[in-house]
Each structure stands twice: as structure tokens, then as C-alpha cells.
Short mmCIF file of C-alpha atoms in Angstrom, two decimals:
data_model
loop_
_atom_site.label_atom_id
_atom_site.label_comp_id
_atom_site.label_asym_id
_atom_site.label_seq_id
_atom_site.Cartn_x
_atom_site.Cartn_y
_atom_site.Cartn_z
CA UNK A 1 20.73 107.19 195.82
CA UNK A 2 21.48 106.53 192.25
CA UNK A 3 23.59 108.55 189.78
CA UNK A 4 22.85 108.21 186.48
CA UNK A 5 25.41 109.92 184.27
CA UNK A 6 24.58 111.61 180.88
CA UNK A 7 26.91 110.86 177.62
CA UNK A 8 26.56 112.46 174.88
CA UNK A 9 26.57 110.48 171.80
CA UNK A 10 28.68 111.43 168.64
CA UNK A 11 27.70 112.94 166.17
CA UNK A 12 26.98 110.70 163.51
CA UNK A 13 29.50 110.61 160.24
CA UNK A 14 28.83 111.88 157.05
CA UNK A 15 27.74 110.01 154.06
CA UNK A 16 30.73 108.35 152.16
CA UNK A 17 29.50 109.69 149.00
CA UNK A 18 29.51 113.69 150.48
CA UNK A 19 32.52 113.34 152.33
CA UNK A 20 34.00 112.17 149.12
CA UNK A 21 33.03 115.40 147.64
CA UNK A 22 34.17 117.57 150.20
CA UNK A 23 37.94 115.39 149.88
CA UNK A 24 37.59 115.90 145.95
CA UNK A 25 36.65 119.81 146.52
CA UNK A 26 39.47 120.24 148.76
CA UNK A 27 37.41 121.71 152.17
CA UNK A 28 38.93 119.67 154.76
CA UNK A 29 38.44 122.10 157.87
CA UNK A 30 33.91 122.21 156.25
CA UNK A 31 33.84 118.38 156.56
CA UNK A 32 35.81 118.18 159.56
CA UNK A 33 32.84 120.37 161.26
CA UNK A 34 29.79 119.13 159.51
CA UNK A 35 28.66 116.36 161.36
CA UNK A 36 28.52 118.11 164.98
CA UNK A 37 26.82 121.13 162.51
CA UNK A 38 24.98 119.13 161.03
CA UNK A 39 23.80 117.53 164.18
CA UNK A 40 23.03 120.65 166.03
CA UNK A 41 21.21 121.97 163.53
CA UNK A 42 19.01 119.18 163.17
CA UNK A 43 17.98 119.31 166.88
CA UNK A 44 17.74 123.23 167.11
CA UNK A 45 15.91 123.15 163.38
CA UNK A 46 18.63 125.90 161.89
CA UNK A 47 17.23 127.71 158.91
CA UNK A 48 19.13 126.05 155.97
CA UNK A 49 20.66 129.48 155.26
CA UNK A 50 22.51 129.46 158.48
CA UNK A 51 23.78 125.86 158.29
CA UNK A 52 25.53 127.46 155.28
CA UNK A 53 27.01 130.06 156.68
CA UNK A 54 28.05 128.18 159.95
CA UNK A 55 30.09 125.26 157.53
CA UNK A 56 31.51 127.72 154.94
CA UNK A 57 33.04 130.65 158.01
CA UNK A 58 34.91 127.15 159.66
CA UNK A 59 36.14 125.97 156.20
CA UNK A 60 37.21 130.12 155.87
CA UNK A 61 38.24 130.23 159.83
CA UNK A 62 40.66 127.11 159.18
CA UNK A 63 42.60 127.76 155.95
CA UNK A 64 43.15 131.59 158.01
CA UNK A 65 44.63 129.83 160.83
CA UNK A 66 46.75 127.60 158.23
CA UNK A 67 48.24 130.79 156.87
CA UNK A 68 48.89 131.96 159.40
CA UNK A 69 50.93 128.97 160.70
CA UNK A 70 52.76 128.44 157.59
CA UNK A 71 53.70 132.27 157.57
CA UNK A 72 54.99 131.88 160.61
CA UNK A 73 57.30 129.36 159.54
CA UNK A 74 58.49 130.74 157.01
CA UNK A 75 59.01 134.45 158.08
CA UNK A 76 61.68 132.30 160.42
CA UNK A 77 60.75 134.68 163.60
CA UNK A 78 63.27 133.67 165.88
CA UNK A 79 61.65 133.00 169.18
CA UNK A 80 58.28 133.33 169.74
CA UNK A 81 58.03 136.38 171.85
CA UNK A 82 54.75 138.29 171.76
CA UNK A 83 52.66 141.10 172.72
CA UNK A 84 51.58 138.70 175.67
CA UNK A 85 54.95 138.12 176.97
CA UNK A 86 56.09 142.23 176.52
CA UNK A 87 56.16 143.96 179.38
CA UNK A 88 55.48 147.90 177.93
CA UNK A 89 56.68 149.68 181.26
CA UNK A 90 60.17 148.06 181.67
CA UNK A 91 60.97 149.38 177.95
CA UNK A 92 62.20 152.72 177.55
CA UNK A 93 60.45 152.97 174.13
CA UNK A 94 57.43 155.85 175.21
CA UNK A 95 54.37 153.42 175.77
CA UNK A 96 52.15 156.01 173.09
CA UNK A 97 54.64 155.09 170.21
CA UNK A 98 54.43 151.29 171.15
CA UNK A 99 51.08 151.47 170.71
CA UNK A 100 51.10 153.64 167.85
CA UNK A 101 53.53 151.54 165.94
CA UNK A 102 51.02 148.07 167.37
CA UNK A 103 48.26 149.67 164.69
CA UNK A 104 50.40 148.86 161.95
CA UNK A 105 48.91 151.67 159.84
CA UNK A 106 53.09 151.73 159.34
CA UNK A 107 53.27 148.46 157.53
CA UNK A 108 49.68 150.02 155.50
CA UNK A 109 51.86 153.04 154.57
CA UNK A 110 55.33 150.95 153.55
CA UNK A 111 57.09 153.34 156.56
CA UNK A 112 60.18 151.78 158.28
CA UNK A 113 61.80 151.37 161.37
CA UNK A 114 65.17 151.55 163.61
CA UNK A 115 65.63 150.63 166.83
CA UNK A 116 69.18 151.41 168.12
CA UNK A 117 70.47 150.72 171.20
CA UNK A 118 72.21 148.76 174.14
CA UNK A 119 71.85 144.75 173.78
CA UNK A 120 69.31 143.34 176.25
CA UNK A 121 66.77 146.62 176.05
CA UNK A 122 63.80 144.71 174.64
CA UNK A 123 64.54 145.38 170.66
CA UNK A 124 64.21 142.75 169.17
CA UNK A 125 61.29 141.15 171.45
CA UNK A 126 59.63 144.50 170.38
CA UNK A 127 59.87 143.61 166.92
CA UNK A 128 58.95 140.53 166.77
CA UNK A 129 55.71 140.90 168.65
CA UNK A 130 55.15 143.38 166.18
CA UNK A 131 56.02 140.93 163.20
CA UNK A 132 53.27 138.40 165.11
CA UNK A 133 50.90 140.98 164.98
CA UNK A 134 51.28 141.84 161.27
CA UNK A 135 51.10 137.55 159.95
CA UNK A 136 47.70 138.08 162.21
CA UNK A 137 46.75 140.80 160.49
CA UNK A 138 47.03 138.49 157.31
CA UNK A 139 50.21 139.67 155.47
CA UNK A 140 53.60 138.42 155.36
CA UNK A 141 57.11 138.76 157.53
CA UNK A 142 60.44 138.13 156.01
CA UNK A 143 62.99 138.10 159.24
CA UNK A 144 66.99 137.90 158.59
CA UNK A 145 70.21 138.64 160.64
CA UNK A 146 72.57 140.38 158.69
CA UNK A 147 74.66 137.48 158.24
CA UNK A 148 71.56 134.87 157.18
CA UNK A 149 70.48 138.21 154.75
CA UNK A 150 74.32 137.91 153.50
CA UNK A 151 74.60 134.41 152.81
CA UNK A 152 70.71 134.53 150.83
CA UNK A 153 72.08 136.69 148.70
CA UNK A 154 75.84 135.41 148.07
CA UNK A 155 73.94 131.58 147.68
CA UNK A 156 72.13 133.61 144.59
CA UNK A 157 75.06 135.35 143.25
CA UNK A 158 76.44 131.99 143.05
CA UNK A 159 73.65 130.71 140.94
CA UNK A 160 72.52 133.63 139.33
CA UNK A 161 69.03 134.12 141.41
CA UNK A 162 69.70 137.11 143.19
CA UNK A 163 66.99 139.18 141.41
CA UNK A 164 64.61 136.53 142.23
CA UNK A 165 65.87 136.06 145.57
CA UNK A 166 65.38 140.07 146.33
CA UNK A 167 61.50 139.52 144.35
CA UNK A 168 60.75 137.10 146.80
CA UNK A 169 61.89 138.88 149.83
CA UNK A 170 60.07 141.71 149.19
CA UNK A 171 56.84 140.14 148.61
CA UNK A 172 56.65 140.26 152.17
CA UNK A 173 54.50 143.50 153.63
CA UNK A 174 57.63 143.57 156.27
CA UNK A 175 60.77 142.81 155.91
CA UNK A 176 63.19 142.57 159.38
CA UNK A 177 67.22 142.83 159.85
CA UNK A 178 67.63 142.18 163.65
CA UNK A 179 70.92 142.79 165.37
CA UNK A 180 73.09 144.88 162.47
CA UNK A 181 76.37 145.44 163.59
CA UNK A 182 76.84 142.60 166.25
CA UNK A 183 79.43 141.08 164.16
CA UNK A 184 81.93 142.65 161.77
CA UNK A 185 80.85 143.86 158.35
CA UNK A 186 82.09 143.77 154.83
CA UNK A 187 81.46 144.51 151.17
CA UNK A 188 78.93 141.70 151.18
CA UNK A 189 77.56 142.71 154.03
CA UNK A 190 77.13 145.73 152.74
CA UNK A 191 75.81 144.57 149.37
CA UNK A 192 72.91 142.22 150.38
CA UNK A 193 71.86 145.11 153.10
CA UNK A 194 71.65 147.50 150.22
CA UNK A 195 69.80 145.41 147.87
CA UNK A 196 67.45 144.91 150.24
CA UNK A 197 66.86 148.44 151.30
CA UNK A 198 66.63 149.50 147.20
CA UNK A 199 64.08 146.93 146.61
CA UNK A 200 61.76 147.72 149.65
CA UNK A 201 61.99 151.58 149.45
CA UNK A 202 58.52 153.06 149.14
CA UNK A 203 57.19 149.22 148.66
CA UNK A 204 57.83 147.34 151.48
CA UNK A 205 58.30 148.08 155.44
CA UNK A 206 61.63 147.57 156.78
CA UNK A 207 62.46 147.04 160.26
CA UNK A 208 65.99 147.42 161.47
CA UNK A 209 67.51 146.75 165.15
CA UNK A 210 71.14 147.68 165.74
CA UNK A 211 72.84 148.43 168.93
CA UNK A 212 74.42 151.16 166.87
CA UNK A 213 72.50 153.99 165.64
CA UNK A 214 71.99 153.84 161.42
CA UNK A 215 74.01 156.81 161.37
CA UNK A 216 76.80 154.97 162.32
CA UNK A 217 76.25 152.06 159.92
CA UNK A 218 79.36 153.18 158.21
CA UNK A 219 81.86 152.39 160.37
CA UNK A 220 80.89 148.72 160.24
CA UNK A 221 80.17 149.13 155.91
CA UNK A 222 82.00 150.61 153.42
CA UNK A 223 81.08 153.99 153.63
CA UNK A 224 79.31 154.36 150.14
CA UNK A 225 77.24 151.61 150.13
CA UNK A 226 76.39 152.32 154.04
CA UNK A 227 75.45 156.19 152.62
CA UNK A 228 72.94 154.98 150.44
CA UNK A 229 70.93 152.27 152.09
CA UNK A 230 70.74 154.84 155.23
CA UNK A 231 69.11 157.38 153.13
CA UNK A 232 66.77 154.99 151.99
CA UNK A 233 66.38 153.28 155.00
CA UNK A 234 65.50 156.69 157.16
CA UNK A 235 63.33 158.60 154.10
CA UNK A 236 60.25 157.30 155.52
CA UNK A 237 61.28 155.67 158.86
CA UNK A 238 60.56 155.95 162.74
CA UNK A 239 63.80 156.28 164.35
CA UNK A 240 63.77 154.82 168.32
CA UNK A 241 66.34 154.72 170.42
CA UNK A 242 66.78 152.40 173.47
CA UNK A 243 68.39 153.22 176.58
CA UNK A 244 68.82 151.52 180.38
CA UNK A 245 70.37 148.40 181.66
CA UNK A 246 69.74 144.59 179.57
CA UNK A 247 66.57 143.18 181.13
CA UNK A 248 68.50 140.15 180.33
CA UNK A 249 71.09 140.73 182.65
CA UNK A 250 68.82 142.68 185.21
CA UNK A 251 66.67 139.48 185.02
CA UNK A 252 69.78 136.98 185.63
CA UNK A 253 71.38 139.02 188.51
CA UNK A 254 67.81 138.81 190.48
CA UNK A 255 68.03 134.67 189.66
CA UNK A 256 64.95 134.79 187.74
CA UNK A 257 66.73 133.70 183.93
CA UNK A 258 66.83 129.77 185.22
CA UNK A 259 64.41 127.65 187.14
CA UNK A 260 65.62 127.05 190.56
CA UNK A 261 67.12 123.86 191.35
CA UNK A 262 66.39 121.81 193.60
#
């Protein structure tokens, strides 16, 4: 018995004189795709129309997915964690506000949002996920620590940027502060946390995590400053709080934070 086995040839290359248009018209992801379009159509006899549309949604379908990647990269989201990796039933957060606050008709709105609590209960994954889901949803993320927020903003004090520092911030649709108030706090702190707030309120969403409640943001800040970027922050915000164990820890104690050895 004989097998014969069926390859399928490439698709055969462009013309050097249209790919050299496509180069000089800058639609890489279009003449990366036309020759197997091109080649498809050919055989299934596409209406001309169609071969149009096909080559123009992957040129639109690749600078999206570009974007996307490079506002990734530059929100600076600190670990990957997603949606697909969040496990809604071990947080403590009510699963109908997790899935309220997944819509992002928030972000739409320029609302805000705290999460206080204990350290390991799934804050900051939360948040980030959420940041993912708002770079997919085609806007921007601008994610800080307090201390990387602090030293942005002293670096431009030094050099007299800070107003175009803040301007560029808060051309993101969100703006995140993870983990205010794991380290001590001072005037400049303080400062670069209020800026921040002053700019974004009523513009921009702000998303806060703390394992202390923004209430108590003044006993880590100086009490005035604290004062005013907490009424800001909290005008228009969804306050959560956290509670339970750290999943961390809960994980670690059940040997499932390393790979076994063997």
C-alpha cells in the first residue's frame, strides 16, 4: 500500500514593486498577510470587495495588538496576573462587585478605587487583572508604588518637569498606586501622592491598594496633605475592603508556592 502525502505549497510572494509600496506606506502586518490572501482568494474567486476588507481588518487587527503590547510595557504592570489566573471565590471581595467593577463603565465614568486590607488577600492581583482588561479595552494604565510615584516626581522637581511629568501621567484612562503604606511615608511621599490625586480628580480613574484603610492615610502622611488627597481620592470612589488569611501564605503552608523537588 502506498502513502502519498499532500504538501501544501507556499503561497507565492508578492511583487517587489507592491511590496515596496506597502514598506513605503508603512502596512507591515497588510503585506505580511497578502500573499496567503491573496492566494486563497484566487482559488475560492473572492469578490474583490472582500479581498479588501480581509487585508485592511489584519493591517487594523495587528497595529491593535501592537498597542496593546507597547501599553503594556509601559503601564509597567508588575506581574502579569490576569482575569485567567483569579480565582473569584477565594477573594472576599463580593463576586457581583468583581464583576461589576470587570465592566469598566468605572474607568468610562473617571470613578476611583480603594482596596484596603491584610497583605496576601488578592489586592493587587485584583487590580491588575483589571488594569489588563482596561489596555484591552484600548486605553491606557499608568501603575506606580508609592515610592516609584515619589521618586517620578522628585526626578522632575529636580529638573523642573513636574507639570509635565503629572500631564503625562494622567493621560492615562487609569492611573494605579499599589501597596500605600508598606513602607514609611514623608512630605514627599505625601506630595507626589497629592499631585497625583489633584490632577486625576474628575479626569482620570485612580486605583489605590493599601493594607490600611484611606482613612488612615494620615498616620503614615502629614496630616494636611493626607486630608486633601483622601477627599479627592474617595469623592467619586468604590471603597473595598479585604479580609481573611494571605492566599500567599495559605498557599505556601499547603506546599503548593514551589515546585516539588525531586
Amino acid at each position: 500500500m502506498t502513502t502519498t502525502t499532500t504538501t501544501t505549497r507556499p503561497a507565492p510572494p508578492l511583487p517587489e514593486d507592491l511590496t515596496a509600496v506597502l514598506k513605503r506606506m508603512r502596512l507591515p502586518y497588510l503585506r505580511a498577510a497578502a500573499p496567503e490572501v491573496l492566494a486563497t482568494a484566487r482559488a475560492q474567486r473572492w469578490d474583490p470587495a472582500e479581498v479588501l476588507r480581509v487585508l485592511l481588518a489584519e493591517e487594523v487587527r495587528g497595529r491593535d495588538e501592537a498597542t496593546k503590547a507597547m501599553r503594556r510595557k509601559t503601564a509597567g504592570l508588575p506581574a502579569g496576573k490576569t482575569f485567567a489566573s483569579w480565582r473569584e471565590h477565594d477573594s472576599s471581595i463580593p463576586v457581583p462587585t468583581q464583576s461589576a467593577l470587570a465592566t469598566l463603565e468605572w474607568v468610562g465614568r473617571a470613578e476611583n478605587l480603594a482596596i484596603s486590607g491584610p497583605s496576601g488577600t488578592g489586592k493587587t492581583h485584583f487590580v491588575e487583572a483589571l488594569a489588563h482588561k482596561v489596555i484591552d479595552a484600548g486605553m491606557r494604565v499608568a501603575w506606580f508604588t508609592l515610592e516609584s510615584l515619589t521618586a517620578a516626581i522628585g526626578k522632575a522637581t529636580v529638573d523642573g518637569s513636574v507639570a509635565k511629568t503629572i500631564a503625562r501621567i494622567t493621560r492615562a484612562e487609569l492611573i494605579v498606586i499599589d501597596d500605600i503604606g508598606m513602607l514609611p511615608s514623608g512630605q514627599a511621599a505625601a506630595e507626589a501622592f497629592y499631585r497625583v490625586v489633584d490632577a486625576a480628580y474628575e479626569r482620570r480613574s485612580l486605583a489605590v491598594t493599601s493594607n490600611l484603610h484611606p482613612s488612615g492615610f494620615d498616620t503614615i502622611m502629614p496630616k494636611t496633605l493626607a486630608t486633601a488627597a483622601v477627599d479627592r481620592l474617595l469623592h467619586h470612589a468604590h471603597v473595598i475592603v479585604t479580609e481573611g488569611t494571605s492566599l500567599r501564605l495559605t498557599e505556601a503552608t499547603a506546599g503548593k508556592g514551589v515546585v516539588p523537588l525531586t
